[in-house]
Amino acid sequence: MNESLKQRVENLHLSEIKRHIFLCCDQTVPKCCDQASGLAAWDYLKHRLSELNLTGMGGIYRSKANCLRVCQQGPIAVIYPEGVWYHSCTPPVLERIIQEHLIGGQLVREYVLYA
């Protein structure tokens, strides 16, 4: 691995990541929700995880996905390593997912698509 890549890995604190949340929110052709709602959900997730110091050394990584192929009741999220899928991930639902699942370790059952 070259020095530049090694530095990038260190800067991202990849060794600290315990969970990774993917949010389907910026589709080329919006199907599960309109683009504005998806991007509002992404902005909320990104800022809230940062505000709570959950990114980087906090152990949570986030990625914006173009499409997770469920195409209904979006935005859709999936959290790994558990492989838990959530529907209807608006900012209030994302707050519950952050508090109850990512921090508390409990599924938010009413929004689970698959676990």
Coordinates of N, CA, C and O in Angstrom, one line a residue:
M1 N 0.9 -1.2 0.0 CA 0.0 0.0 0.0 C 0.9 1.2 0.0 O 1.8 1.3 0.8
N2 N 0.6 2.2 -0.9 CA 1.4 3.4 -0.9 C 1.1 4.3 0.3 O 0.1 4.2 0.9
E3 N 2.0 5.2 0.5 CA 1.9 6.1 1.7 C 0.6 7.0 1.6 O 0.0 7.2 2.7
S4 N 0.3 7.4 0.5 CA -0.9 8.3 0.3 C -2.2 7.5 0.7 O -3.0 8.0 1.5
L5 N -2.3 6.3 0.3 CA -3.5 5.4 0.6 C -3.4 5.1 2.1 O -4.4 5.1 2.8
K6 N -2.3 4.7 2.6 CA -2.1 4.4 4.0 C -2.6 5.6 4.9 O -3.3 5.4 5.9
Q7 N -2.2 6.8 4.5 CA -2.6 8.0 5.2 C -4.1 8.2 5.2 O -4.7 8.6 6.2
R8 N -4.7 7.9 4.0 CA -6.1 8.1 3.9 C -6.9 7.1 4.8 O -7.9 7.5 5.5
V9 N -6.4 5.9 4.9 CA -7.0 4.8 5.8 C -6.9 5.3 7.2 O -7.9 5.2 8.0
E10 N -5.8 5.8 7.6 CA -5.6 6.3 9.0 C -6.5 7.5 9.2 O -7.1 7.6 10.3
N11 N -6.6 8.5 8.3 CA -7.5 9.7 8.5 C -8.9 9.3 8.6 O -9.7 10.0 9.3
L12 N -9.4 8.2 7.9 CA -10.8 7.8 8.0 C -11.0 6.9 9.2 O -12.2 6.6 9.5
H13 N -10.0 6.6 10.0 CA -10.1 5.7 11.1 C -10.8 4.4 10.8 O -11.6 3.9 11.6
L14 N -10.4 3.8 9.7 CA -11.1 2.6 9.2 C -10.9 1.5 10.3 O -11.8 0.6 10.4
S15 N -9.9 1.4 11.0 CA -9.7 0.4 12.0 C -10.7 0.5 13.2 O -10.9 -0.5 13.9
E16 N -11.3 1.6 13.3 CA -12.3 1.9 14.4 C -13.8 1.6 14.0 O -14.7 1.6 14.8
I17 N -14.0 1.4 12.7 CA -15.4 1.2 12.2 C -16.0 -0.1 12.7 O -15.5 -1.2 12.5
K18 N -17.2 0.0 13.4 CA -17.9 -1.1 13.9 C -19.2 -1.4 13.2 O -19.7 -2.5 13.1
R19 N -19.8 -0.3 12.6 CA -21.0 -0.4 11.9 C -20.9 0.6 10.7 O -20.3 1.6 10.8
H20 N -21.6 0.2 9.6 CA -21.7 1.0 8.4 C -23.1 1.1 8.0 O -23.8 0.1 7.8
I21 N -23.6 2.3 7.8 CA -25.0 2.5 7.4 C -24.9 3.1 6.0 O -24.2 4.1 5.7
F22 N -25.7 2.4 5.1 CA -25.9 2.9 3.7 C -27.3 3.5 3.6 O -28.2 2.8 4.1
L23 N -27.4 4.6 3.0 CA -28.7 5.2 2.8 C -29.0 5.5 1.3 O -28.2 6.1 0.7
C24 N -30.1 4.9 0.8 CA -30.5 5.0 -0.6 C -31.2 6.4 -0.6 O -32.3 6.5 -0.1
C25 N -30.6 7.4 -1.2 CA -31.1 8.7 -1.1 C -30.9 9.7 -2.3 O -31.3 10.8 -2.2
D26 N -30.1 9.2 -3.3 CA -29.8 10.2 -4.4 C -29.9 9.4 -5.7 O -29.0 9.3 -6.4
Q27 N -31.1 8.8 -5.9 CA -31.3 8.0 -7.1 C -31.2 8.7 -8.4 O -31.7 9.9 -8.5
T28 N -30.7 8.1 -9.4 CA -30.7 8.7 -10.7 C -32.1 8.9 -11.2 O -32.4 9.9 -11.7
V29 N -32.9 7.9 -11.0 CA -34.4 8.0 -11.3 C -35.1 7.7 -10.0 O -35.2 6.5 -9.6
P30 N -35.5 8.7 -9.2 CA -36.2 8.4 -7.9 C -37.4 7.6 -8.0 O -38.3 7.8 -8.8
K31 N -37.4 6.5 -7.2 CA -38.6 5.6 -7.2 C -39.1 5.4 -5.8 O -40.3 5.4 -5.6
C32 N -38.2 5.2 -4.8 CA -38.7 4.9 -3.4 C -39.2 6.2 -2.7 O -40.0 6.1 -1.8
C33 N -38.6 7.3 -3.1 CA -39.0 8.6 -2.5 C -38.5 9.7 -3.5 O -37.7 9.4 -4.3
D34 N -39.1 10.9 -3.3 CA -38.6 12.0 -4.2 C -37.2 12.4 -3.8 O -36.7 12.1 -2.7
Q35 N -36.4 12.9 -4.7 CA -35.0 13.2 -4.5 C -34.8 14.2 -3.4 O -33.9 14.0 -2.6
A36 N -35.7 15.2 -3.2 CA -35.5 16.2 -2.2 C -35.6 15.5 -0.8 O -34.8 15.8 0.1
S37 N -36.6 14.6 -0.6 CA -36.7 13.9 0.6 C -35.5 13.0 0.9 O -35.0 12.9 2.1
G38 N -35.0 12.3 -0.1 CA -33.8 11.5 0.1 C -32.6 12.3 0.5 O -31.9 11.9 1.4
L39 N -32.4 13.4 -0.2 CA -31.2 14.2 0.2 C -31.4 14.9 1.5 O -30.4 15.1 2.2
A40 N -32.6 15.2 1.9 CA -32.8 15.8 3.3 C -32.5 14.7 4.3 O -31.9 15.0 5.4
A41 N -32.9 13.5 4.1 CA -32.5 12.4 5.0 C -31.0 12.2 5.1 O -30.5 12.0 6.2
W42 N -30.3 12.3 3.9 CA -28.9 12.1 3.9 C -28.2 13.2 4.7 O -27.3 13.0 5.5
D43 N -28.6 14.5 4.5 CA -28.1 15.6 5.2 C -28.3 15.4 6.7 O -27.4 15.7 7.5
Y44 N -29.4 15.0 7.1 CA -29.7 14.8 8.5 C -28.8 13.7 9.1 O -28.2 14.0 10.1
L45 N -28.7 12.6 8.4 CA -27.9 11.5 8.9 C -26.4 12.0 9.0 O -25.8 11.7 10.1
K46 N -25.9 12.6 8.0 CA -24.5 13.0 8.0 C -24.2 14.0 9.1 O -23.2 13.8 9.9
H47 N -25.0 15.0 9.3 CA -24.8 16.0 10.3 C -25.0 15.4 11.7 O -24.3 15.8 12.6
R48 N -26.1 14.6 11.9 CA -26.4 14.1 13.2 C -25.3 13.1 13.7 O -24.9 13.2 14.9
L49 N -24.8 12.3 12.8 CA -23.7 11.4 13.2 C -22.5 12.1 13.6 O -21.8 11.8 14.6
S50 N -22.2 13.2 12.9 CA -21.0 14.0 13.2 C -21.3 14.8 14.5 O -20.4 14.8 15.4
E51 N -22.5 15.3 14.7 CA -22.8 16.1 15.9 C -22.7 15.2 17.2 O -22.2 15.7 18.2
L52 N -23.0 13.9 17.0 CA -22.9 13.0 18.2 C -21.5 12.3 18.3 O -21.3 11.4 19.1
N53 N -20.6 12.8 17.4 CA -19.2 12.2 17.4 C -19.2 10.7 17.2 O -18.4 10.0 17.8
L54 N -20.1 10.3 16.3 CA -20.2 8.8 16.0 C -19.4 8.4 14.8 O -19.1 7.3 14.5
T55 N -18.9 9.4 14.0 CA -18.1 9.1 12.8 C -16.7 9.1 13.2 O -16.3 9.4 14.4
G56 N -15.8 8.6 12.4 CA -14.4 8.5 12.7 C -14.1 7.5 13.9 O -14.5 6.4 13.8
M57 N -13.6 8.1 14.9 CA -13.2 7.3 16.1 C -14.5 6.8 16.8 O -14.4 5.9 17.7
G58 N -15.7 7.3 16.4 CA -16.9 6.9 17.1 C -17.4 5.6 16.6 O -18.4 5.0 17.1
G59 N -16.8 5.0 15.5 CA -17.1 3.7 15.1 C -18.2 3.5 14.0 O -18.5 2.4 13.7
I60 N -18.8 4.6 13.6 CA -19.9 4.5 12.6 C -19.4 5.1 11.3 O -18.9 6.2 11.3
Y61 N -19.6 4.4 10.2 CA -19.3 4.9 8.9 C -20.6 5.1 8.1 O -21.5 4.3 8.3
R62 N -20.7 6.0 7.2 CA -21.9 6.2 6.5 C -21.6 6.4 5.0 O -20.5 6.9 4.7
S63 N -22.5 5.9 4.1 CA -22.3 6.0 2.7 C -23.7 6.3 2.0 O -24.7 5.7 2.4
K64 N -23.6 7.2 1.1 CA -24.8 7.5 0.3 C -24.8 6.5 -0.9 O -23.9 6.3 -1.6
A65 N -26.0 5.9 -1.0 CA -26.2 4.9 -2.1 C -27.1 5.5 -3.1 O -28.1 6.1 -2.8
N66 N -26.8 5.2 -4.4 CA -27.7 5.6 -5.5 C -29.0 4.9 -5.4 O -30.1 5.5 -5.6
C67 N -29.0 3.6 -5.2 CA -30.2 2.8 -5.2 C -29.9 1.4 -4.5 O -28.9 0.8 -4.8
L68 N -30.7 1.1 -3.5 CA -30.6 -0.2 -2.8 C -31.6 -1.2 -3.4 O -31.8 -2.3 -2.8
R69 N -32.3 -0.9 -4.4 CA -33.2 -1.7 -5.2 C -34.5 -2.2 -4.6 O -35.2 -3.0 -5.1
V70 N -34.8 -1.6 -3.4 CA -36.1 -1.9 -2.8 C -37.2 -1.1 -3.5 O -38.3 -1.6 -3.8
C71 N -37.0 0.2 -3.8 CA -37.8 1.0 -4.6 C -39.2 1.2 -4.1 O -40.1 1.5 -4.8
Q72 N -39.4 1.1 -2.8 CA -40.7 1.4 -2.1 C -40.4 1.9 -0.7 O -39.5 1.5 -0.1
Q73 N -41.3 2.8 -0.2 CA -41.2 3.3 1.1 C -39.8 3.8 1.6 O -39.4 3.5 2.6
G74 N -39.2 4.6 0.7 CA -37.9 5.0 1.0 C -37.9 6.3 1.8 O -39.0 6.9 2.1
P75 N -36.7 6.8 2.1 CA -35.4 6.3 1.9 C -35.2 5.0 2.6 O -35.8 4.7 3.7
I76 N -34.4 4.1 2.0 CA -34.1 2.8 2.5 C -32.7 2.9 3.1 O -31.8 3.5 2.5
A77 N -32.5 2.2 4.2 CA -31.2 2.1 4.8 C -30.8 0.6 5.2 O -31.7 -0.2 5.4
V78 N -29.6 0.3 5.1 CA -29.1 -1.0 5.6 C -27.9 -0.7 6.4 O -27.0 0.1 6.1
I79 N -27.8 -1.5 7.6 CA -26.7 -1.3 8.5 C -25.9 -2.7 8.6 O -26.5 -3.7 8.8
Y80 N -24.6 -2.6 8.4 CA -23.8 -3.7 8.5 C -22.8 -3.5 9.7 O -22.5 -2.4 10.0
P81 N -22.4 -4.6 10.4 CA -22.4 -6.0 9.9 C -23.7 -6.7 10.2 O -23.9 -7.9 9.7
E82 N -24.7 -6.1 10.9 CA -25.9 -6.9 11.2 C -26.7 -7.3 10.0 O -27.5 -8.2 10.0
G83 N -26.7 -6.4 8.9 CA -27.5 -6.7 7.7 C -29.0 -6.4 8.0 O -29.9 -7.0 7.4
V84 N -29.2 -5.3 8.8 CA -30.6 -4.9 9.1 C -31.0 -3.8 8.1 O -30.3 -2.8 7.9
W85 N -32.2 -4.0 7.4 CA -32.7 -3.1 6.5 C -33.9 -2.4 7.1 O -34.7 -3.0 7.7
Y86 N -33.9 -1.0 6.8 CA -35.0 -0.2 7.3 C -35.7 0.6 6.1 O -35.0 0.9 5.2
H87 N -37.0 0.8 6.3 CA -37.7 1.6 5.3 C -38.1 2.9 6.0 O -38.0 3.1 7.2
S88 N -38.6 3.8 5.1 CA -39.2 5.1 5.6 C -38.2 5.9 6.4 O -38.6 6.5 7.4
C89 N -37.0 6.0 6.0 CA -35.9 6.6 6.8 C -35.9 8.1 6.6 O -34.9 8.7 6.1
T90 N -36.9 8.8 7.1 CA -37.0 10.2 7.2 C -36.1 10.7 8.4 O -35.7 9.8 9.2
P91 N -35.9 11.9 8.5 CA -35.1 12.4 9.7 C -35.6 11.9 11.0 O -34.8 11.4 11.8
P92 N -36.9 11.9 11.3 CA -37.3 11.4 12.7 C -37.0 9.9 12.8 O -36.7 9.4 13.9
V93 N -37.2 9.1 11.7 CA -36.9 7.7 11.8 C -35.4 7.5 11.9 O -35.0 6.6 12.7
L94 N -34.6 8.2 11.2 CA -33.2 8.1 11.3 C -32.7 8.4 12.7 O -31.8 7.8 13.3
E95 N -33.3 9.4 13.4 CA -33.0 9.7 14.8 C -33.2 8.5 15.7 O -32.4 8.2 16.5
R96 N -34.3 7.8 15.5 CA -34.6 6.6 16.2 C -33.5 5.5 15.9 O -33.1 4.8 16.8
I97 N -33.2 5.4 14.7 CA -32.2 4.4 14.3 C -30.9 4.7 14.9 O -30.2 3.8 15.4
I98 N -30.5 5.9 14.9 CA -29.2 6.4 15.5 C -29.3 6.0 17.0 O -28.3 5.4 17.5
Q99 N -30.3 6.5 17.7 CA -30.4 6.3 19.1 C -30.6 4.9 19.6 O -29.9 4.4 20.5
E100 N -31.5 4.2 18.9 CA -31.9 2.9 19.4 C -31.0 1.8 18.8 O -30.6 0.9 19.6
H101 N -30.7 1.9 17.6 CA -29.9 0.8 16.9 C -28.4 1.1 17.0 O -27.6 0.3 17.6
L102 N -27.9 2.2 16.4 CA -26.5 2.5 16.4 C -25.9 2.7 17.7 O -24.8 2.2 18.0
I103 N -26.6 3.4 18.6 CA -26.0 3.6 20.0 C -26.5 2.6 20.9 O -25.7 2.0 21.7
G104 N -27.8 2.3 20.9 CA -28.4 1.3 21.9 C -28.3 -0.1 21.6 O -28.5 -1.0 22.4
G105 N -28.1 -0.5 20.3 CA -28.0 -1.9 19.9 C -29.3 -2.6 19.8 O -29.3 -3.8 19.6
Q106 N -30.4 -1.8 19.8 CA -31.7 -2.5 19.6 C -32.4 -2.1 18.3 O -32.3 -0.9 17.9
L107 N -33.0 -3.0 17.6 CA -33.6 -2.7 16.3 C -34.8 -1.8 16.6 O -35.5 -1.9 17.6
V108 N -35.1 -1.0 15.6 CA -36.3 -0.2 15.6 C -37.3 -1.0 14.8 O -37.5 -0.8 13.6
R109 N -38.0 -1.9 15.4 CA -38.8 -3.0 14.8 C -39.9 -2.4 13.8 O -40.1 -3.1 12.8
E110 N -40.5 -1.3 14.2 CA -41.6 -0.9 13.3 C -41.1 -0.4 11.9 O -42.0 -0.3 11.0
Y111 N -39.8 -0.2 11.7 CA -39.3 0.2 10.4 C -38.4 -0.9 9.8 O -37.8 -0.6 8.8
V112 N -38.3 -2.0 10.4 CA -37.4 -3.1 9.9 C -38.0 -3.7 8.6 O -39.2 -4.2 8.7
L113 N -37.3 -3.8 7.6 CA -37.7 -4.5 6.4 C -37.2 -6.0 6.5 O -37.9 -6.9 6.1
Y114 N -36.0 -6.1 6.9 CA -35.4 -7.4 7.0 C -34.3 -7.4 8.1 O -33.5 -6.4 8.1
A115 N -34.2 -8.4 8.9 CA -33.2 -8.5 9.9 C -32.8 -10.0 10.1 O -33.5 -10.9 9.8

